[in-house]
XYZ file of C-alpha atoms in Angstrom:
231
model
C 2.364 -13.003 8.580
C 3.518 -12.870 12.369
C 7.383 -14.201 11.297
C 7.322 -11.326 8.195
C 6.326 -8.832 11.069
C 8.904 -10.530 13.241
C 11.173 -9.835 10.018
C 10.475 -6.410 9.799
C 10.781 -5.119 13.760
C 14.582 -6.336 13.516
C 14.939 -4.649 10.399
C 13.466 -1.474 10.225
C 13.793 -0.708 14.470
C 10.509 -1.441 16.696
C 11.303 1.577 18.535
C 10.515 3.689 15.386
C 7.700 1.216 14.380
C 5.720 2.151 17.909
C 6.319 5.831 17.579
C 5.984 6.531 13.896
C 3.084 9.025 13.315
C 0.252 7.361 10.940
C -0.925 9.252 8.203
C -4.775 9.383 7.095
C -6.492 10.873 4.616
C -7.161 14.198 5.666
C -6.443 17.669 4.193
C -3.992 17.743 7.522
C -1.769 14.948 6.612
C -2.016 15.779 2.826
C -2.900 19.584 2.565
C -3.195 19.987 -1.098
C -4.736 20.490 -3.998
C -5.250 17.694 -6.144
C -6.361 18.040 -9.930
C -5.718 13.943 -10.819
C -2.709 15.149 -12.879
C 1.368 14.319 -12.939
C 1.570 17.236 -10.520
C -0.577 14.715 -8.039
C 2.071 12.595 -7.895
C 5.316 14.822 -7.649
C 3.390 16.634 -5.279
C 3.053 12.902 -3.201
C 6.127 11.662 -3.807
C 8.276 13.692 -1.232
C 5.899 13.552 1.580
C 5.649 9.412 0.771
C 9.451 9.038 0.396
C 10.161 11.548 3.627
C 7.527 9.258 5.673
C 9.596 6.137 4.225
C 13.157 7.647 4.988
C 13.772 7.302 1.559
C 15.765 10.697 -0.159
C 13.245 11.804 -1.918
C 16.469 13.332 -4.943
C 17.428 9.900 -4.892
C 13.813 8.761 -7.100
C 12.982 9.838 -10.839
C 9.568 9.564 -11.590
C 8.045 8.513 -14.752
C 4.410 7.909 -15.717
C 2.851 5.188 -18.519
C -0.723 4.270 -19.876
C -2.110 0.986 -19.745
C -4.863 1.844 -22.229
C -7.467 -0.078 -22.449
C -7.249 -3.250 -25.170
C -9.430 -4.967 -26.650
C -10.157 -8.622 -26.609
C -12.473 -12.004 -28.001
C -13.892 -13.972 -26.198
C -15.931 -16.999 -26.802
C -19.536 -14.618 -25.465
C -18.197 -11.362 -26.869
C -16.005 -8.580 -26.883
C -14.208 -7.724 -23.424
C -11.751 -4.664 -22.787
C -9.122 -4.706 -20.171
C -5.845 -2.847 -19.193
C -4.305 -6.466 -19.167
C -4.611 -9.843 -21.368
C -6.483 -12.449 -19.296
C -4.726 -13.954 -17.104
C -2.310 -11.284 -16.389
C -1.330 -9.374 -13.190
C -2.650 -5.303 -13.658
C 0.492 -2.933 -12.786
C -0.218 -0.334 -10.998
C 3.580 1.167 -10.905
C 6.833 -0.344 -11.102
C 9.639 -0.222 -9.840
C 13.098 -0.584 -11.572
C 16.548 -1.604 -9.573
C 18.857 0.067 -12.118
C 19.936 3.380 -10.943
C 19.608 5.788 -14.062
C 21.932 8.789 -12.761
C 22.481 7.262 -9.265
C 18.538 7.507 -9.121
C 15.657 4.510 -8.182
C 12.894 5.166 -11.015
C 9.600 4.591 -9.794
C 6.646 4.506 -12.794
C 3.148 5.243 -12.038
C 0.222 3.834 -14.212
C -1.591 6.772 -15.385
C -5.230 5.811 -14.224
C -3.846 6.248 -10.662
C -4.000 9.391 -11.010
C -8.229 9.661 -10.772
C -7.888 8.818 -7.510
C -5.427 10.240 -4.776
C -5.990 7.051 -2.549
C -5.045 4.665 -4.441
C -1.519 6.900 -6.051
C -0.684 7.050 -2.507
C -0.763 3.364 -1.847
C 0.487 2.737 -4.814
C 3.664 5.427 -4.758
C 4.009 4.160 -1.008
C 4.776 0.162 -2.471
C 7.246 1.597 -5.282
C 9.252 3.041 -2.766
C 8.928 0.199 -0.723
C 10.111 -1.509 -3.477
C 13.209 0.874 -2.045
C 13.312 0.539 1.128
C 14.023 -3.615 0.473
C 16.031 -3.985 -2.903
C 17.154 -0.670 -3.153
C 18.491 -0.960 0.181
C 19.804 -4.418 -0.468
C 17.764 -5.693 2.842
C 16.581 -8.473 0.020
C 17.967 -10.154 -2.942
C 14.888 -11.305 -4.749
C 11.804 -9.662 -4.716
C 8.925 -10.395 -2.650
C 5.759 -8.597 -3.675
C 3.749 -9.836 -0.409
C 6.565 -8.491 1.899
C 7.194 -5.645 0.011
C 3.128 -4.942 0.476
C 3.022 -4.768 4.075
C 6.484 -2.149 4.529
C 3.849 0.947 3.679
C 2.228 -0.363 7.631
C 5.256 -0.319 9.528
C 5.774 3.398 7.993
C 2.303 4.435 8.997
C 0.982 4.313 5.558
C -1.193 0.739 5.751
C -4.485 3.065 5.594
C -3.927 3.654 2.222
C -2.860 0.450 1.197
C -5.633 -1.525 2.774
C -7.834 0.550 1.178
C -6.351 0.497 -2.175
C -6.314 -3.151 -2.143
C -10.578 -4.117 -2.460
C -13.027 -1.227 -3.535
C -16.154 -1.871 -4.635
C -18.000 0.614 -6.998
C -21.800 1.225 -8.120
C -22.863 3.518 -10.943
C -25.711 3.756 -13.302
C -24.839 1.480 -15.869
C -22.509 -1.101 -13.667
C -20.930 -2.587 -10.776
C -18.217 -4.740 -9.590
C -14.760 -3.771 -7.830
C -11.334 -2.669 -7.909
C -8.444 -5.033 -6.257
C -5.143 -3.612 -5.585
C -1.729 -5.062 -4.736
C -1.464 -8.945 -3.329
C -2.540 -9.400 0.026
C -6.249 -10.465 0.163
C -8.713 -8.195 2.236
C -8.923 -10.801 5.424
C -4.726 -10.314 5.409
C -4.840 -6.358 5.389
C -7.002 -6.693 8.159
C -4.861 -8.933 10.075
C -1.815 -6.896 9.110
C -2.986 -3.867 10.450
C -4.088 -5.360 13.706
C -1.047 -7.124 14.234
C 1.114 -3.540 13.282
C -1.833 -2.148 16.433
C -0.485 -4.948 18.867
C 2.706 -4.336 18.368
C 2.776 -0.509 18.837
C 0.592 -1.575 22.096
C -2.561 0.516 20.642
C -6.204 0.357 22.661
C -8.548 -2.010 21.690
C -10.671 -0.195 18.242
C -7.600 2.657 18.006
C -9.264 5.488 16.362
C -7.701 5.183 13.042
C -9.292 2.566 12.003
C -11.999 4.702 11.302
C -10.428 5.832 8.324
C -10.472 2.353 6.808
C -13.273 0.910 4.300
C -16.119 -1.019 6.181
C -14.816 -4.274 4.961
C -11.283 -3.758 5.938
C -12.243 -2.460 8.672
C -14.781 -5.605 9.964
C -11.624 -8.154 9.093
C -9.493 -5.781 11.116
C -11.735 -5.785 14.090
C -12.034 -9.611 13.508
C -8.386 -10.235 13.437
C -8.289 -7.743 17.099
C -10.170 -10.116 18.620
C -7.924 -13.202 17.597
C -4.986 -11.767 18.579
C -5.612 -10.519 22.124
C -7.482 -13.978 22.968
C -3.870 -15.420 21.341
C -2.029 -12.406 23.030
C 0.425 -15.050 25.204
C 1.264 -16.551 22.238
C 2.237 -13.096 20.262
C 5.801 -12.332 20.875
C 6.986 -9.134 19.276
């Protein structure tokens, strides 16, 4: 994690990683309305890309369903949005240009819930920012996971990536992206140390309470290891 970090200050500028304003979700970041349509996302997609330095005429964006299939098991019937086994897509990103254009797809359940099309929009065109921008030759999905931190988007991506839910008739949880939850919350403090943040900076209160304790966790490591951190 520390030498991908190391990675990233000498390619994307530390000076701009220190200074670079960190968006949260709040109607003052993203003032809009949001009806968990297409419009959500082309409504996103230039502040994301603009955040990302990424030209936002240079994208097309297209949206698929993963609907729901069904499946037998040996205790029953199961339905998923992927065959056992398989990794769920959230979006995709394609390195063919169609036009001169990156295409970006977006999954059409992200659009029930703004959170997670941001984090997930924010990795497409990170997805950009690394291939598209030939900084890499092969991809690298746990790299190209932690780019949306050093452009002030980790919030969203943290977030995105364990969510657990409770309703009437179930519960269980939603996992996003690759990192675990124990590396998003070392990520993030490690993005805090290196922008030389106070100790609990105040955006952290935006995060979920369980990437928020492994962030807070991780804080605590890495000032007692502080001599040892060199950024």
């Amino acid at each position: 994690m520390e030498d991908a970090f190391k990675w990233l200050i000498s390619e994307f500028t530390k000076e701009k990683i220190v200074s670079r304003k960190i968006l949260r979700p709040t109607t003052e970041d993203f003032p809009f309305q949001f009806d968990q349509s297409e419009n959500d996302a082309s409504t996103l997609l230039p502040v994301i890309a603009n955040q990302m330095e990424v030209e936002v005429s240079k994208i097309e964006l297209r949206f698929y369903d993963q609907a729901l299939i069904e499946f037998s098991t040996s205790t029953g019937k199961i339905f998923s949005q992927q065959a056992p086994g398989e990794q769920y897509s959230a979006g995709t990103y394609s390195s063919k240009k169609n036009g001169g254009r990156f295409i970006i797809s977006i999954e059409a359940s992200q659009l029930k819930n703004t959170e997670n099309l941001i984090a997930t929009l924010a990795h497409e065109v990170s997805h950009i920012k690394l291939i598209g921008e030939r900084r890499i030759k092969k991809n690298d999905e746990y790299l190209t996971d932690l780019v949306p931190i050093i452009y002030g988007l980790g919030i969203f991506n943290a977030n995105s990536s364990f969510k657990f839910y409770n309703n009437q008739d179930s519960w269980g949880y939603n996992k996003q992206g690759y990192l675990s939850q124990q590396e998003w919350g070392y990520a993030l403090a490690l993005f805090a140390f290196i922008r030389n943040e106070e100790k609990k900076p105040a955006w952290i209160n935006y995060l979920t309470p369980n990437i928020k304790s492994d962030f807070l966790k991780s804080e605590q490591f890495i000032h007692a290891n502080s001599n040892d951190m060199a950024f």
